[in-house]
C-alpha positions as YAML, in Angstrom:
chain: A
units: angstrom
residues:
- id: 1
  name: GLN
  ca: [-0.37, -17.09, -6.35]
- id: 2
  name: VAL
  ca: [-2.33, -14.32, -4.66]
- id: 3
  name: GLN
  ca: [-4.94, -11.90, -5.92]
- id: 4
  name: LEU
  ca: [-5.19, -8.44, -4.42]
- id: 5
  name: VAL
  ca: [-8.11, -6.01, -4.29]
- id: 6
  name: GLU
  ca: [-7.77, -2.48, -2.92]
- id: 7
  name: SER
  ca: [-10.59, -0.42, -1.47]
- id: 8
  name: GLY
  ca: [-11.14, 2.68, 0.62]
- id: 9
  name: GLY
  ca: [-10.06, 5.37, -1.80]
- id: 10
  name: GLY
  ca: [-12.08, 8.49, -2.43]
- id: 11
  name: LEU
  ca: [-12.23, 12.26, -2.34]
- id: 12
  name: VAL
  ca: [-11.10, 13.99, 0.85]
- id: 13
  name: GLN
  ca: [-10.25, 17.55, 1.82]
- id: 14
  name: ALA
  ca: [-6.72, 18.55, 2.70]
- id: 15
  name: GLY
  ca: [-6.00, 17.67, 6.31]
- id: 16
  name: GLY
  ca: [-8.39, 14.74, 6.23]
- id: 17
  name: SER
  ca: [-7.82, 11.02, 6.62]
- id: 18
  name: LEU
  ca: [-8.44, 7.83, 4.68]
- id: 19
  name: ARG
  ca: [-7.92, 4.16, 5.42]
- id: 20
  name: LEU
  ca: [-7.10, 1.96, 2.47]
- id: 21
  name: SER
  ca: [-7.53, -1.79, 2.56]
- id: 22
  name: CYS
  ca: [-5.98, -4.52, 0.47]
- id: 23
  name: ALA
  ca: [-7.78, -7.85, 0.58]
- id: 24
  name: ALA
  ca: [-5.87, -10.93, -0.55]
- id: 25
  name: SER
  ca: [-7.23, -14.21, -1.80]
- id: 26
  name: GLY
  ca: [-5.84, -17.60, -0.93]
- id: 27
  name: ARG
  ca: [-4.40, -19.15, 2.19]
- id: 28
  name: THR
  ca: [-0.83, -17.96, 1.78]
- id: 29
  name: PHE
  ca: [-1.20, -14.26, 2.61]
- id: 30
  name: SER
  ca: [1.06, -14.57, 5.64]
- id: 31
  name: ARG
  ca: [3.91, -15.77, 3.42]
- id: 32
  name: TYR
  ca: [4.10, -12.47, 1.56]
- id: 33
  name: ALA
  ca: [5.68, -9.18, 2.36]
- id: 34
  name: MET
  ca: [3.31, -6.44, 1.30]
- id: 35
  name: GLY
  ca: [3.71, -2.94, -0.02]
- id: 36
  name: TRP
  ca: [1.75, 0.17, -0.90]
- id: 37
  name: PHE
  ca: [2.72, 2.23, -3.92]
- id: 38
  name: ARG
  ca: [1.13, 5.18, -5.66]
- id: 39
  name: GLN
  ca: [1.14, 6.73, -9.09]
- id: 40
  name: ALA
  ca: [0.07, 10.25, -9.92]
- id: 41
  name: PRO
  ca: [-0.76, 11.31, -13.49]
- id: 42
  name: GLY
  ca: [2.39, 11.76, -15.54]
- id: 43
  name: LYS
  ca: [4.62, 10.37, -12.81]
- id: 44
  name: GLU
  ca: [6.29, 7.05, -12.14]
- id: 45
  name: ARG
  ca: [4.94, 4.63, -9.59]
- id: 46
  name: GLU
  ca: [6.51, 5.42, -6.22]
- id: 47
  name: PHE
  ca: [6.96, 3.63, -2.95]
- id: 48
  name: VAL
  ca: [4.75, 4.53, 0.00]
- id: 49
  name: ALA
  ca: [5.20, 1.84, 2.65]
- id: 50
  name: THR
  ca: [6.01, -1.82, 3.10]
- id: 51
  name: ILE
  ca: [5.50, -4.43, 5.81]
- id: 52
  name: SER
  ca: [7.07, -7.80, 6.49]
- id: 53
  name: GLN
  ca: [5.22, -11.09, 6.62]
- id: 54
  name: ASN
  ca: [4.52, -10.97, 10.36]
- id: 55
  name: GLY
  ca: [4.18, -7.20, 10.52]
- id: 56
  name: GLY
  ca: [7.27, -6.76, 12.63]
- id: 57
  name: ILE
  ca: [9.19, -4.70, 10.08]
- id: 58
  name: THR
  ca: [7.87, -1.62, 8.33]
- id: 59
  name: TYR
  ca: [9.42, 1.02, 6.10]
- id: 60
  name: TYR
  ca: [7.99, 4.31, 4.91]
- id: 61
  name: ALA
  ca: [8.81, 6.81, 2.21]
- id: 62
  name: ASP
  ca: [10.11, 10.08, 3.62]
- id: 63
  name: SER
  ca: [7.21, 11.91, 1.98]
- id: 64
  name: VAL
  ca: [4.64, 10.08, 4.12]
- id: 65
  name: LYS
  ca: [6.58, 9.26, 7.28]
- id: 66
  name: GLY
  ca: [4.70, 10.37, 10.37]
- id: 67
  name: ARG
  ca: [1.40, 10.68, 8.51]
- id: 68
  name: VAL
  ca: [0.88, 7.11, 7.33]
- id: 69
  name: THR
  ca: [0.71, 3.76, 9.10]
- id: 70
  name: ILE
  ca: [0.88, 0.40, 7.37]
- id: 71
  name: SER
  ca: [-0.51, -2.66, 9.11]
- id: 72
  name: ARG
  ca: [-1.81, -6.12, 8.34]
- id: 73
  name: ASP
  ca: [-4.16, -8.71, 9.79]
- id: 74
  name: ASN
  ca: [-3.06, -12.13, 8.60]
- id: 75
  name: ALA
  ca: [-6.15, -13.76, 10.08]
- id: 76
  name: LYS
  ca: [-8.26, -11.59, 7.76]
- id: 77
  name: ASN
  ca: [-5.89, -11.73, 4.78]
- id: 78
  name: THR
  ca: [-5.93, -7.94, 4.72]
- id: 79
  name: MET
  ca: [-3.41, -5.12, 4.74]
- id: 80
  name: TYR
  ca: [-4.21, -1.52, 5.63]
- id: 81
  name: LEU
  ca: [-2.85, 1.95, 5.04]
- id: 82
  name: GLN
  ca: [-4.04, 4.61, 7.45]
- id: 83
  name: MET
  ca: [-3.34, 8.02, 5.97]
- id: 84
  name: ASN
  ca: [-3.68, 11.21, 8.01]
- id: 85
  name: SER
  ca: [-3.02, 14.89, 7.36]
- id: 86
  name: LEU
  ca: [-3.54, 14.34, 3.66]
- id: 87
  name: ASN
  ca: [-2.50, 17.03, 1.21]
- id: 88
  name: PRO
  ca: [-3.03, 17.48, -2.55]
- id: 89
  name: ASP
  ca: [0.40, 15.98, -3.27]
- id: 90
  name: ASP
  ca: [-0.99, 12.67, -1.98]
- id: 91
  name: THR
  ca: [-3.44, 12.52, -4.89]
- id: 92
  name: ALA
  ca: [-2.72, 9.35, -6.86]
- id: 93
  name: VAL
  ca: [-3.87, 5.85, -7.63]
- id: 94
  name: TYR
  ca: [-2.77, 3.67, -4.73]
- id: 95
  name: TYR
  ca: [-1.73, 0.08, -5.39]
- id: 96
  name: CYS
  ca: [-1.00, -2.78, -3.06]
- id: 97
  name: ALA
  ca: [1.55, -5.40, -3.97]
- id: 98
  name: ALA
  ca: [2.86, -8.71, -2.65]
- id: 99
  name: ASP
  ca: [6.12, -10.60, -2.89]
- id: 100
  name: SER
  ca: [8.20, -12.99, -0.86]
- id: 101
  name: ILE
  ca: [10.81, -10.33, 0.00]
- id: 102
  name: ILE
  ca: [10.19, -6.96, 1.62]
- id: 103
  name: SER
  ca: [11.29, -4.13, -0.64]
- id: 104
  name: SER
  ca: [10.66, -0.50, -1.51]
- id: 105
  name: ARG
  ca: [11.23, -1.17, -5.22]
- id: 106
  name: PRO
  ca: [8.10, -1.70, -7.27]
- id: 107
  name: ASP
  ca: [9.97, -3.91, -9.76]
- id: 108
  name: GLN
  ca: [10.60, -6.39, -6.93]
- id: 109
  name: TYR
  ca: [6.90, -7.15, -6.47]
- id: 110
  name: GLN
  ca: [5.26, -9.98, -8.35]
- id: 111
  name: TYR
  ca: [1.59, -9.46, -7.54]
- id: 112
  name: TRP
  ca: [-0.41, -6.25, -7.84]
- id: 113
  name: GLY
  ca: [-3.92, -5.04, -7.23]
- id: 114
  name: GLN
  ca: [-5.90, -2.90, -9.65]
- id: 115
  name: GLY
  ca: [-5.52, 0.28, -7.62]
- id: 116
  name: THR
  ca: [-7.82, 2.68, -5.82]
- id: 117
  name: GLN
  ca: [-8.02, 6.42, -6.51]
- id: 118
  name: VAL
  ca: [-7.25, 8.89, -3.75]
- id: 119
  name: THR
  ca: [-7.99, 12.54, -4.46]
- id: 120
  name: VAL
  ca: [-7.17, 15.27, -1.98]
- id: 121
  name: SER
  ca: [-8.75, 18.66, -2.60]
- id: 122
  name: SER
  ca: [-7.18, 21.89, -1.37]
...
């Protein structure tokens, strides 16, 4: 089992940047593929990015490709999401998730954090 805690959200102007972090408890972080998802008010939770256990494989949603970088540091039990060129459409609660298999489907992930709010003003 793994517990996840996101941080780094906040209010930023359009064109700005944020770096989200997802800290995991336990000694088995490196066994899990990790993902970032987001949910805006009135919308379903959507895929943002995912990374394999050793960081060698990454996938991105088309809506964020080229603006977002997912990474992880297994020695620190932490995953990151660097977001650049933010726009108001990026406003959402951002969640990190963990599972044994890399996937872009939120229903494939067993463990979830509580989320961190990202608000982009125009």
